[in-house]
mmCIF file of C-alpha atoms in Angstrom:
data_model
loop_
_atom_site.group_PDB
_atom_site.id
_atom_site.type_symbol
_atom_site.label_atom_id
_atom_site.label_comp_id
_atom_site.label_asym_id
_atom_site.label_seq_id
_atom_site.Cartn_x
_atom_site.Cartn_y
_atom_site.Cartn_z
ATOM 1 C CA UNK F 1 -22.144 92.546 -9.272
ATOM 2 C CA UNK F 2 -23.599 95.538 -11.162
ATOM 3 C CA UNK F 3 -26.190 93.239 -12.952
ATOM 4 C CA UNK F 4 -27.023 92.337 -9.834
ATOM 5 C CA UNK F 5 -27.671 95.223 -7.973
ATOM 6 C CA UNK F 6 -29.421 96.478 -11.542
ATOM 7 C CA UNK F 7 -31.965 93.428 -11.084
ATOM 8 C CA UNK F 8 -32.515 94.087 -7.522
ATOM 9 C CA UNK F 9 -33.734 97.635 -8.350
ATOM 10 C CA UNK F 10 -35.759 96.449 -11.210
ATOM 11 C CA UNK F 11 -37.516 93.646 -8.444
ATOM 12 C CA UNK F 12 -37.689 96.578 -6.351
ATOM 13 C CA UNK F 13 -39.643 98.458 -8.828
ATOM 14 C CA UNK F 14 -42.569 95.353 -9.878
ATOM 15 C CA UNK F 15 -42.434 93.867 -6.310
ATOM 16 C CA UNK F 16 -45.862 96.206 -5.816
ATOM 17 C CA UNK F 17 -47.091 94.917 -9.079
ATOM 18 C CA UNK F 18 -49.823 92.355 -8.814
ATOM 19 C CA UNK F 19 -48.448 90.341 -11.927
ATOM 20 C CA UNK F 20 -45.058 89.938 -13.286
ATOM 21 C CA UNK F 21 -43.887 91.812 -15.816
ATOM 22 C CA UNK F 22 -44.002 90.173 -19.289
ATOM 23 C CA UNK F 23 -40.748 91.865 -19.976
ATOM 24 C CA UNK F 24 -38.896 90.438 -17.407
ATOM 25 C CA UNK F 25 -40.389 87.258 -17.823
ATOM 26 C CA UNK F 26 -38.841 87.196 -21.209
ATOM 27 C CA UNK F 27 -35.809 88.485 -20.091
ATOM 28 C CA UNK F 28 -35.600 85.970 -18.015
ATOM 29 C CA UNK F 29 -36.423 82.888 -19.941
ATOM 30 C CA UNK F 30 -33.967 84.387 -22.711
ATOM 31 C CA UNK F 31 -31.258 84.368 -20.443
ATOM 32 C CA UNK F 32 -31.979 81.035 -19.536
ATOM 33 C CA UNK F 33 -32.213 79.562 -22.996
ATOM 34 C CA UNK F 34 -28.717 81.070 -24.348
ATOM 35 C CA UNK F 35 -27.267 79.845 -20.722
ATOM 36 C CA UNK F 36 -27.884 76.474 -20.997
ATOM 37 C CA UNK F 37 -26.884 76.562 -25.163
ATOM 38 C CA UNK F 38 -23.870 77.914 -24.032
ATOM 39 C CA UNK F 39 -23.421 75.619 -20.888
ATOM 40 C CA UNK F 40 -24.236 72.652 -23.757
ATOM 41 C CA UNK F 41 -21.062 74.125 -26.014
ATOM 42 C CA UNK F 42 -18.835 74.467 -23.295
ATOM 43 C CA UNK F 43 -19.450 70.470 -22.253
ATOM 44 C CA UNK F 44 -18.653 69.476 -25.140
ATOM 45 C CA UNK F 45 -15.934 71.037 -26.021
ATOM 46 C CA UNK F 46 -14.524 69.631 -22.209
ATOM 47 C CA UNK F 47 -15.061 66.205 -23.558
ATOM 48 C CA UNK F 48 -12.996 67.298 -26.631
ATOM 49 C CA UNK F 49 -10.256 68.882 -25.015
ATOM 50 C CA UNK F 50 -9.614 65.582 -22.760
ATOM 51 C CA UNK F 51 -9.232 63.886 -26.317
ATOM 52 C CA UNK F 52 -6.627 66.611 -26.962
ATOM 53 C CA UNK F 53 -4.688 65.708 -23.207
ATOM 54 C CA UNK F 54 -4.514 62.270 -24.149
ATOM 55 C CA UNK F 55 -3.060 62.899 -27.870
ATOM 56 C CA UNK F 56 -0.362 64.605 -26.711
ATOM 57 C CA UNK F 57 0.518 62.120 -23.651
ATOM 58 C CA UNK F 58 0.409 60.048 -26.408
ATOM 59 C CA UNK F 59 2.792 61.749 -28.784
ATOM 60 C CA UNK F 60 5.254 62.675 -26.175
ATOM 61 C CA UNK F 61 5.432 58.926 -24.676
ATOM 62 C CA UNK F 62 5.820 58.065 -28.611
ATOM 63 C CA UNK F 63 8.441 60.438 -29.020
ATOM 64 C CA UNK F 64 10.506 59.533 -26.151
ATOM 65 C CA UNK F 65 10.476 55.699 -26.468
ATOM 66 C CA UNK F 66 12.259 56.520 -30.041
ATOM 67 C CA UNK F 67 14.781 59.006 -28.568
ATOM 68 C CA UNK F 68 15.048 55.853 -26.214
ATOM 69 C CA UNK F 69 16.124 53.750 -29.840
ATOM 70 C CA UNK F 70 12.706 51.856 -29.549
ATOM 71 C CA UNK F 71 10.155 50.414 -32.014
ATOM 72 C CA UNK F 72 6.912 51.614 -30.043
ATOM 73 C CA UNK F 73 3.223 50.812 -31.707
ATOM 74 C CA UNK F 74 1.752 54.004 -33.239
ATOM 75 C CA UNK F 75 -1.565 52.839 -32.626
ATOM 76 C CA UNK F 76 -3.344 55.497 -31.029
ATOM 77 C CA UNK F 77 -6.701 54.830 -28.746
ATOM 78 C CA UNK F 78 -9.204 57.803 -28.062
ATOM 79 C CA UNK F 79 -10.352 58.016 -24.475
ATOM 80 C CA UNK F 80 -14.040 57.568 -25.601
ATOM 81 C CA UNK F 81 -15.835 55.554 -28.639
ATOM 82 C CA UNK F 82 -18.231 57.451 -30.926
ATOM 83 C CA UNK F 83 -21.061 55.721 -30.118
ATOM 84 C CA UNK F 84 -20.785 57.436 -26.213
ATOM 85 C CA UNK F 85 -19.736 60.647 -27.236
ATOM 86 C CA UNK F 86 -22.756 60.707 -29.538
ATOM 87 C CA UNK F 87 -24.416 59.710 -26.616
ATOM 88 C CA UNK F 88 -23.667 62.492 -24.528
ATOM 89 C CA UNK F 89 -24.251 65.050 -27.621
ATOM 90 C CA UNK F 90 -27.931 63.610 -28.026
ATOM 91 C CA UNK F 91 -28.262 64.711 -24.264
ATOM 92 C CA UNK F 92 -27.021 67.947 -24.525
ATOM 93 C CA UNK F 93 -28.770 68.544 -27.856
ATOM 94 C CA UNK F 94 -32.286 67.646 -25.863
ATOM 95 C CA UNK F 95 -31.596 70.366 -23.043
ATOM 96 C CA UNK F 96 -30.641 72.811 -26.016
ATOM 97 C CA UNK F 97 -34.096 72.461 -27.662
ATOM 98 C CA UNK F 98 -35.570 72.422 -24.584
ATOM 99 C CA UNK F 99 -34.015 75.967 -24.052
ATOM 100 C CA UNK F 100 -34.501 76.927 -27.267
ATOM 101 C CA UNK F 101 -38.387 75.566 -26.960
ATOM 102 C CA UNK F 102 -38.950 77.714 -24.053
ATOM 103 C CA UNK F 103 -37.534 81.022 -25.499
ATOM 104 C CA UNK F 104 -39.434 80.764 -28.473
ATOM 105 C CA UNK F 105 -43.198 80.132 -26.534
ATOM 106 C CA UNK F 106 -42.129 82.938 -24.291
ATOM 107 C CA UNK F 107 -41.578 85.239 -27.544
ATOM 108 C CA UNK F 108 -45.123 84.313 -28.877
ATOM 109 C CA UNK F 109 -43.441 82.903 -32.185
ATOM 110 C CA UNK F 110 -44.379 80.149 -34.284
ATOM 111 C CA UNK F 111 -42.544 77.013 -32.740
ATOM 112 C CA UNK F 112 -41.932 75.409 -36.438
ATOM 113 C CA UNK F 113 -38.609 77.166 -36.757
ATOM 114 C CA UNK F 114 -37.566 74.866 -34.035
ATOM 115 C CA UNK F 115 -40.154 72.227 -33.684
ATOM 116 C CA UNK F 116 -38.233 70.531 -36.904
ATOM 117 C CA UNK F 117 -34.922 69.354 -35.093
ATOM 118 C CA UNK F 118 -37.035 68.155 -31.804
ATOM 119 C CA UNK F 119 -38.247 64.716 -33.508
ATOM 120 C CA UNK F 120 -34.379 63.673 -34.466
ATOM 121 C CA UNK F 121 -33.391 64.365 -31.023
ATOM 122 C CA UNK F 122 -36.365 62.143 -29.324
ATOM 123 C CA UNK F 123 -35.433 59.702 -31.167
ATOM 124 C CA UNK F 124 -31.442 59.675 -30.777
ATOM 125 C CA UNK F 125 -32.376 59.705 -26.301
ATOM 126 C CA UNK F 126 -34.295 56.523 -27.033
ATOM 127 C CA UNK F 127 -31.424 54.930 -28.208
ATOM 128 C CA UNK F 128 -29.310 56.251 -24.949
ATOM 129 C CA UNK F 129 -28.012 53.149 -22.563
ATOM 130 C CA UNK F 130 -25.887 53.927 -19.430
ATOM 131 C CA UNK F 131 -23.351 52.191 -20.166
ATOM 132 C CA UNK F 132 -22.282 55.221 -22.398
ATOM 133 C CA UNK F 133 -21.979 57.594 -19.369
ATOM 134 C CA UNK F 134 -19.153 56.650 -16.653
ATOM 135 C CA UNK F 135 -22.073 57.139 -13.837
ATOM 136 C CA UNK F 136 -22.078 53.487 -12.431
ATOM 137 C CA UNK F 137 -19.332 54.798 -9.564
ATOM 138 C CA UNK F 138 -22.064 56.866 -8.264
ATOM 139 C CA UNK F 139 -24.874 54.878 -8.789
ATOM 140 C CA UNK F 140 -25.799 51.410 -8.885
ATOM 141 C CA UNK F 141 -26.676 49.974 -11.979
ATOM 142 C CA UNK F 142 -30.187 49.867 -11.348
ATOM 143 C CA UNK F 143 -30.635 53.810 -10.511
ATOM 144 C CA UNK F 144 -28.265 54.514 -13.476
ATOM 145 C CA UNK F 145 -30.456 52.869 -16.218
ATOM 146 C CA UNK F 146 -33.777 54.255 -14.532
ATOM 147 C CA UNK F 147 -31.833 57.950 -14.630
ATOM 148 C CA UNK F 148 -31.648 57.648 -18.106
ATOM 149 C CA UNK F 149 -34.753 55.663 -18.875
ATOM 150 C CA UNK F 150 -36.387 58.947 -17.412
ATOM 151 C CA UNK F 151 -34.948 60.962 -20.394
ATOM 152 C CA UNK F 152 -37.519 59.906 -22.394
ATOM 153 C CA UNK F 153 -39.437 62.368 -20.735
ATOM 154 C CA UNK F 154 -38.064 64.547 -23.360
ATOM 155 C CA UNK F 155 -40.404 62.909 -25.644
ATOM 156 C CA UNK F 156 -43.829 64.103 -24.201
ATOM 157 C CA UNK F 157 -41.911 67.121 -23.514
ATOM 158 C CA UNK F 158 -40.899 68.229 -26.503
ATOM 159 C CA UNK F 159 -43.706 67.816 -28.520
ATOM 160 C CA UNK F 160 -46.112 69.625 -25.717
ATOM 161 C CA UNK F 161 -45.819 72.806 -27.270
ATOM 162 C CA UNK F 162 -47.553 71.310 -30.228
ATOM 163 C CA UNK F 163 -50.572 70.921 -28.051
ATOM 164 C CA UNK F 164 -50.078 73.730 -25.730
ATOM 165 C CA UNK F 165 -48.038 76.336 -26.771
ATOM 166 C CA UNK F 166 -48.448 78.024 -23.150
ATOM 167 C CA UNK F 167 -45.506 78.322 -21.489
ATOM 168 C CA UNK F 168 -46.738 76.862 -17.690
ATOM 169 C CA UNK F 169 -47.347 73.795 -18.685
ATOM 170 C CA UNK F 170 -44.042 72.836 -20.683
ATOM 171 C CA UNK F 171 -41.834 74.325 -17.900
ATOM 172 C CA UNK F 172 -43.578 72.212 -15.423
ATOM 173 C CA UNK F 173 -43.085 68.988 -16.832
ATOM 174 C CA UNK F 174 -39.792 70.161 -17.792
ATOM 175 C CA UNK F 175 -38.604 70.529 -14.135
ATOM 176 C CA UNK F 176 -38.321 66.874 -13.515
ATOM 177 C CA UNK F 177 -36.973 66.153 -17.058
ATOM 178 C CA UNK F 178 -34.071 69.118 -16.807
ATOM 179 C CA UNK F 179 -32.903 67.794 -13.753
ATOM 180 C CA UNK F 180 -32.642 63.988 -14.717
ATOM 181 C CA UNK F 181 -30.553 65.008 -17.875
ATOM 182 C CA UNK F 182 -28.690 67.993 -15.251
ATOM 183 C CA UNK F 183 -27.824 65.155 -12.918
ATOM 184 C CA UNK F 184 -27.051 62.647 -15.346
ATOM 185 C CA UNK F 185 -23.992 64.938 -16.899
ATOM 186 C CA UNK F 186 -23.002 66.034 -12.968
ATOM 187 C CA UNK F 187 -22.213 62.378 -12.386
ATOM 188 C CA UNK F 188 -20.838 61.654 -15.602
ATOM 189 C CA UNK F 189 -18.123 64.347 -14.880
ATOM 190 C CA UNK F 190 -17.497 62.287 -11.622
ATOM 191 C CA UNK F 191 -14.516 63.266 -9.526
ATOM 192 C CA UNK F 192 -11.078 63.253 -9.707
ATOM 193 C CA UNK F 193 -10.106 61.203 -6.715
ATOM 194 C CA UNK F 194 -11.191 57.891 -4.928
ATOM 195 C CA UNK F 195 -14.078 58.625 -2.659
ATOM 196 C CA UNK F 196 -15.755 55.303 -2.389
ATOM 197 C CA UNK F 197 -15.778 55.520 1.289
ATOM 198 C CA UNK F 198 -18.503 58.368 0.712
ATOM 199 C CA UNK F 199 -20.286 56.389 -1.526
ATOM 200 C CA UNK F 200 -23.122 53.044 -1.172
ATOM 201 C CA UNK F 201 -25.289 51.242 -2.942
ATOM 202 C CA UNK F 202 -27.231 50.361 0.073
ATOM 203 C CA UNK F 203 -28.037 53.014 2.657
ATOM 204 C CA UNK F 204 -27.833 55.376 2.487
ATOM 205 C CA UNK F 205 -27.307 56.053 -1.248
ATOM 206 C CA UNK F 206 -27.346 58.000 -3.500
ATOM 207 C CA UNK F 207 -31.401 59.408 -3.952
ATOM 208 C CA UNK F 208 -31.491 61.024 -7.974
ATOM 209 C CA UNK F 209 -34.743 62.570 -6.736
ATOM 210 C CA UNK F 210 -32.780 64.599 -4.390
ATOM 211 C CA UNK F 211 -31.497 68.095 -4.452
ATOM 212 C CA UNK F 212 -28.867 67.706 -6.848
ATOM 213 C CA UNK F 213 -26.201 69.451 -4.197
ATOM 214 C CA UNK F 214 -26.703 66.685 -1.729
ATOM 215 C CA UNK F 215 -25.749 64.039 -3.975
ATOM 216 C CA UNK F 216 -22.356 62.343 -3.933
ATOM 217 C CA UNK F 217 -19.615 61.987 -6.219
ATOM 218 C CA UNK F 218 -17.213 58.510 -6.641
ATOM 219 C CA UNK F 219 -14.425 58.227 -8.646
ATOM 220 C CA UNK F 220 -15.118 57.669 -11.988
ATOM 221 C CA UNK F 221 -16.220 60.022 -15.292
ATOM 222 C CA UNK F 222 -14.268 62.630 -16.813
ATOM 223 C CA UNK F 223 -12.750 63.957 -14.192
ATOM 224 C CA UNK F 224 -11.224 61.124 -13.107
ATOM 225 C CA UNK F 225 -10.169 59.976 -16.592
ATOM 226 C CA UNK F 226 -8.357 63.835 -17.357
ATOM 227 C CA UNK F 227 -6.794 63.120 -14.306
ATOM 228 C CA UNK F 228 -5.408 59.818 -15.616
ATOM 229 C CA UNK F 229 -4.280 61.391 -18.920
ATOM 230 C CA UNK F 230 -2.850 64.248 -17.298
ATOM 231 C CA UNK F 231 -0.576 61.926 -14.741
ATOM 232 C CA UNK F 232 0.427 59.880 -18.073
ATOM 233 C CA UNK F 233 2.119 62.975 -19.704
ATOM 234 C CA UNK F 234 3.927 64.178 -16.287
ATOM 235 C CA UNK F 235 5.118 60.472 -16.210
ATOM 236 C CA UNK F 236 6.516 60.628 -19.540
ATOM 237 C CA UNK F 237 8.281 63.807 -18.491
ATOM 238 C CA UNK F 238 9.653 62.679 -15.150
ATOM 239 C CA UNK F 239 11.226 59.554 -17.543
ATOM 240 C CA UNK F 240 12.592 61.768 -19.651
ATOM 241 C CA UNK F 241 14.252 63.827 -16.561
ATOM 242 C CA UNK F 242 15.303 60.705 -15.126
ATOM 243 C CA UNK F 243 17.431 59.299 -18.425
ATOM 244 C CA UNK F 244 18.866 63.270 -18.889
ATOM 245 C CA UNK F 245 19.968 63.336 -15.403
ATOM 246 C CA UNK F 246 22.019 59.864 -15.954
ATOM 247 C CA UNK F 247 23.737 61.026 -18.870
ATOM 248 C CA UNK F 248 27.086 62.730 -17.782
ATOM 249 C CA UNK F 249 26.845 65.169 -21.094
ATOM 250 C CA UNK F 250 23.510 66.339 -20.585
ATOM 251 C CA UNK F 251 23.141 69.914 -20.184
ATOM 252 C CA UNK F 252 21.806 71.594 -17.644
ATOM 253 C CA UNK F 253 18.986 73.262 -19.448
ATOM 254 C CA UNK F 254 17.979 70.170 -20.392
ATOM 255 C CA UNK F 255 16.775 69.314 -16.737
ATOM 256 C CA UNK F 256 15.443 72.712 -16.621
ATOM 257 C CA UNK F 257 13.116 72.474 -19.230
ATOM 258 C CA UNK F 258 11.803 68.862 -18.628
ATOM 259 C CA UNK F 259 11.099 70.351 -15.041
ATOM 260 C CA UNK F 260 9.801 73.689 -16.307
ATOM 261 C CA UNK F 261 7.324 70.667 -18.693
ATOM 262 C CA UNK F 262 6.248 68.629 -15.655
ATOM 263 C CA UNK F 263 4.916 71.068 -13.799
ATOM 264 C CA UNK F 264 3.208 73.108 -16.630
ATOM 265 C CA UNK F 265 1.200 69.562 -17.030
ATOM 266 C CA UNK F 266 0.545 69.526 -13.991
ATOM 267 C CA UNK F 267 -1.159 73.152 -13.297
ATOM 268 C CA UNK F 268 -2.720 72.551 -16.680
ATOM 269 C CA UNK F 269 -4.545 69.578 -14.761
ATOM 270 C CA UNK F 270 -5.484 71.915 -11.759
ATOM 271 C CA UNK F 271 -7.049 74.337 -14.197
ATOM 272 C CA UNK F 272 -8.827 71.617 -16.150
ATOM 273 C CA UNK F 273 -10.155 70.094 -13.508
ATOM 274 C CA UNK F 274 -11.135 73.281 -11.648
ATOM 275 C CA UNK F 275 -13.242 73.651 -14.844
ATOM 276 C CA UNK F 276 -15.230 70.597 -14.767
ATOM 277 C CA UNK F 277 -16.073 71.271 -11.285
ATOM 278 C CA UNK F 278 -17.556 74.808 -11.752
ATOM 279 C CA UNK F 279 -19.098 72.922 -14.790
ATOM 280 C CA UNK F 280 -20.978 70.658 -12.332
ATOM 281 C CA UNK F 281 -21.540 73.450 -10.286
ATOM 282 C CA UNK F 282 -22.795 75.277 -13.159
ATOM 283 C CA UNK F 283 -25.260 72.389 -13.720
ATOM 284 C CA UNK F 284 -26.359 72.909 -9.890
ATOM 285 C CA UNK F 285 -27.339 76.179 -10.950
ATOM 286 C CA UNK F 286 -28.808 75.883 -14.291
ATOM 287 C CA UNK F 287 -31.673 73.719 -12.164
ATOM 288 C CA UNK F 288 -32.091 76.340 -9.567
ATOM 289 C CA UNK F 289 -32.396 78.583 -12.487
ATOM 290 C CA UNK F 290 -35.042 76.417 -14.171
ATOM 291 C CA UNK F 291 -36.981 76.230 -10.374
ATOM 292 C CA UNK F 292 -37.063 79.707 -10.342
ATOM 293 C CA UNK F 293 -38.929 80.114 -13.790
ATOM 294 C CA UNK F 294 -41.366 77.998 -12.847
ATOM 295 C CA UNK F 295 -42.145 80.005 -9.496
ATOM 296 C CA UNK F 296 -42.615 82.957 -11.629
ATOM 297 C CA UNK F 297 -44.912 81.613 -13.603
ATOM 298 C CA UNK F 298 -46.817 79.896 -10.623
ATOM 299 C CA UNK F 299 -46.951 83.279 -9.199
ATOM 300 C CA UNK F 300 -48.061 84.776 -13.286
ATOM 301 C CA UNK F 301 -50.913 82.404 -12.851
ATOM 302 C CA UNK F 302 -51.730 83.092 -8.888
ATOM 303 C CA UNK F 303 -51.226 87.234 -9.679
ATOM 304 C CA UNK F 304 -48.810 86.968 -6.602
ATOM 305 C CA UNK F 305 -44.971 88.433 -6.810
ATOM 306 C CA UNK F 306 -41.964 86.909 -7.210
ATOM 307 C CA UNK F 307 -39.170 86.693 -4.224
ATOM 308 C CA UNK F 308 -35.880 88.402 -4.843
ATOM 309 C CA UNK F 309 -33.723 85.440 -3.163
ATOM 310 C CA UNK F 310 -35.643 83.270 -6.067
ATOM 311 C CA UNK F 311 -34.670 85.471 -9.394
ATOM 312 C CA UNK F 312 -31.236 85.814 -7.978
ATOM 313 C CA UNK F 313 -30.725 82.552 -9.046
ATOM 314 C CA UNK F 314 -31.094 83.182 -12.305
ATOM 315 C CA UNK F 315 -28.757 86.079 -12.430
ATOM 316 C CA UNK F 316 -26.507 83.209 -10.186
ATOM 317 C CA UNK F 317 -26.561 80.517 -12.980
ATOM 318 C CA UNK F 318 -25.750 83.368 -15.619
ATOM 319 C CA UNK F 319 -22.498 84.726 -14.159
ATOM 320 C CA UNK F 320 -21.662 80.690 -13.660
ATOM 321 C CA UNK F 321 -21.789 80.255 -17.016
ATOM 322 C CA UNK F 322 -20.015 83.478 -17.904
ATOM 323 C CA UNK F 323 -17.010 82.028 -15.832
ATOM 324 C CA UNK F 324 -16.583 78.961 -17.086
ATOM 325 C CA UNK F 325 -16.442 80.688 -20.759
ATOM 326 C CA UNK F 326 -13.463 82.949 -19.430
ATOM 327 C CA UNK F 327 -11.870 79.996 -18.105
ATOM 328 C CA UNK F 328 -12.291 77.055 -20.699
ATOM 329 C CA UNK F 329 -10.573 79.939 -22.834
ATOM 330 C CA UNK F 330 -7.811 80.237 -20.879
ATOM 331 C CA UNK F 331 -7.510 76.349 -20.834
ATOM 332 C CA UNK F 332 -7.868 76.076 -24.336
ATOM 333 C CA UNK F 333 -4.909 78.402 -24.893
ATOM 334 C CA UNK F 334 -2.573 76.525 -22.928
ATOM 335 C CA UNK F 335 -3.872 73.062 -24.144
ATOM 336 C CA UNK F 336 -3.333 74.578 -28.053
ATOM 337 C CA UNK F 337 0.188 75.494 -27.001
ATOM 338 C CA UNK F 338 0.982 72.434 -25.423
ATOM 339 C CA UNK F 339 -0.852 70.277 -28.146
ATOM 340 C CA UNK F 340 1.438 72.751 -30.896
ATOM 341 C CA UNK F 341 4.992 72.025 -29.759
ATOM 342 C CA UNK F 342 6.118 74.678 -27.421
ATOM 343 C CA UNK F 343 9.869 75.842 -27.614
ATOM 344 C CA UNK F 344 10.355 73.968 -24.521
ATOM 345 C CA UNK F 345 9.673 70.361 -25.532
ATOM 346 C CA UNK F 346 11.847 71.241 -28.890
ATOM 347 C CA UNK F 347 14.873 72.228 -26.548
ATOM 348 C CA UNK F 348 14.428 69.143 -23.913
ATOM 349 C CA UNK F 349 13.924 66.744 -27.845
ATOM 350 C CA UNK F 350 16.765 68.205 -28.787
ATOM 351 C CA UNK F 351 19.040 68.240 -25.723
ATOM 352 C CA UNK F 352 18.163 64.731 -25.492
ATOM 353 C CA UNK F 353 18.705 63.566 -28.648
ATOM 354 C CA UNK F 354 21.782 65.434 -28.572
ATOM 355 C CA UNK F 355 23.154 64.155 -25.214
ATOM 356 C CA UNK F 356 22.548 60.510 -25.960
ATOM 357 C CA UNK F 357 24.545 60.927 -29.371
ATOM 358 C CA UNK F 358 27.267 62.402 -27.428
ATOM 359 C CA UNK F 359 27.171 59.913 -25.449
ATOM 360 C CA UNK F 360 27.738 56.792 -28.442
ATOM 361 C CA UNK F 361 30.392 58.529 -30.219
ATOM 362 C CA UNK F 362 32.254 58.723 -26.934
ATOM 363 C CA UNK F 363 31.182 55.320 -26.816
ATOM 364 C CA UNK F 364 33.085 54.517 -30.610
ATOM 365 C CA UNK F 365 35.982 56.569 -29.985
ATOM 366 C CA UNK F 366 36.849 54.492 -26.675
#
């Protein structure tokens, strides 16, 4: 809030002015840049940290079929192939050097430092297909192919400041392009729970050209699949309360601390998913950012002034982005505890394993 009200007395100050300030232009377009680099980061690392959920679902379903006396396969699938999680990185690689692109025109530096990188990345989005996103519950599969056909955009894009290194002209082709690749990751998170009902493929559908805000989520992406991984692990818990609860020796802390495991899961979903929704939200904003650079520079080249309501939402998408840092931390601690082998799981392995051999040599002895 105090950035805020700092920025509104700074408006306050150029709103007289004719033309903007070059300062705050650069401010701006900085803070951009290093918003959307960071926004990049923090997606990926979401996609990594569902990897992590289903590991440990899958150690602790491994662990209790051989308390159980089983001979379970060890063969462990990830939740996503290399080829789509490449996929997704050659996205967010294209809106970093887009960022990165736009920070470095502003600045008035040479754009070689940067300009090296760009060609790699065109090329990796014109190898992108959509069947490597999880956006066909959204969309049908015409409008998902065109939405990332459209990426290629990137490719005129990113090689306009070789031609132009003014700053206009990149951030207005750049509008269309941000939001494709914006809206493309929003429904790629999807949603956690069935909403087909709000969704059709006839009319009225989903419109990609549309605010992004109005658009509607199905079930389907990473959401939905955390949610999945997430439910497996509480499962495995709940078994593993059921088969200490019909043992007669089992302790009592034993129940406790399978319990005490199901429902940390569980709020570790709530806060996951919470996470990826500010993300998409997050994505909402990075556009409106993006809108309102472009408005500053229409007003650079028209000598008008900028509104306040319209830089706010630049100062909007930052403190977005600043949130979801704080909280994929705190969901990264709790994931690397779970993922480590908290003293809880040892006691509920170990008054298991300890209640079931009770329970045979009572068996020998009778």
């Amino acid at each position: 809030m105090l950035q805020i009200a700092v920025l509104i007395f700074l408006l306050v100050g150029v709103s007289s002015c004719s033309v903007i300030d070059d300062t705050l232009l650069t401010e701006e377009v900085n803070d951009f840049s290093r918003g959307v680099v960071t926004l990049s980061a923090i997606i990926e690392k979401e996609f990594e940290l569902a990897e992590e959920i289903n590991t440990l679902g899958f150690i602790d379903n491994l662990q209790f079929q051989l308390e159980l006396g089983g001979h379970p396969e060890a063969n462990y699938e990830p939740l996503f192939q290399a080829k789509d999680i490449a996929a997704r990185r050659s996205v967010l690689a294209a809106l970093d050097s887009y960022a990165e692109t736009l920070a470095v025109v502003t600045s008035g530096q040479s754009i070689s430092s940067v300009y090296t990188g760009l060609s790699g990345t065109v090329e990796n989005l014109k190898s992108l297909s959509s069947d490597n996103f999880n956006v066909d519950h959204s969309l049908s599969f015409l409008d998902s192919n065109q939405l990332v056909n459209d990426l290629s955009l990137f490719d005129e894009l990113l090689i306009l400041p070789a031609r132009d290194k003014r700053l206009f002209p990149i951030v207005q082709k750049g509008d269309e392009t941000l939001k494709n690749a914006a809206t493309l990751l929003y429904f790629d998170i999807g949603a956690p729970a069935d909403q087909s009902s709000k969704c059709s493929y006839t009319v009225p559908k989903n419109d990609v050209g549309a605010a992004m805000s109005s658009l509607r989520l199905c079930k389907g992406g990473l959401r939905a699949i955390v949610k999945n991984a997430i439910d497996f692990d509480a499962n495995t818990w709940n078994d593993k309360l059921a088969q200490t609860t019909k043992s007669s020796t089992a302790d009592t802390s034993a129940h406790r601390d399978a319990i005490k495991q199901i429902v940390v899961i569980q709020k570790l979903g709530l806060k996951l998913d919470k996470l990826l929704n500010d993300t998409q939200m997050t994505l909402v904003a990075m556009v409106a950012a993006h809108q309102t650079i472009t408005e500053t520079l229409e007003a650079v080249e028209g000598s008008q002034t900028v509104s306040l309501s319209a830089t706010l939402k630049g100062v909007f998408f930052q403190e977005k982005v600043k949130e979801l840092v704080k909280s994929l931390s705190a969901v990264k601690a709790e994931i690397l505890e779970l993922t480590e082998g908290d003293a809880v799981e040892k006691s509920v392995q170990k008054s298991t394993l300890t209640s079931q051999n009770a329970g045979k040599n009572d068996e020998n002895q009778q």
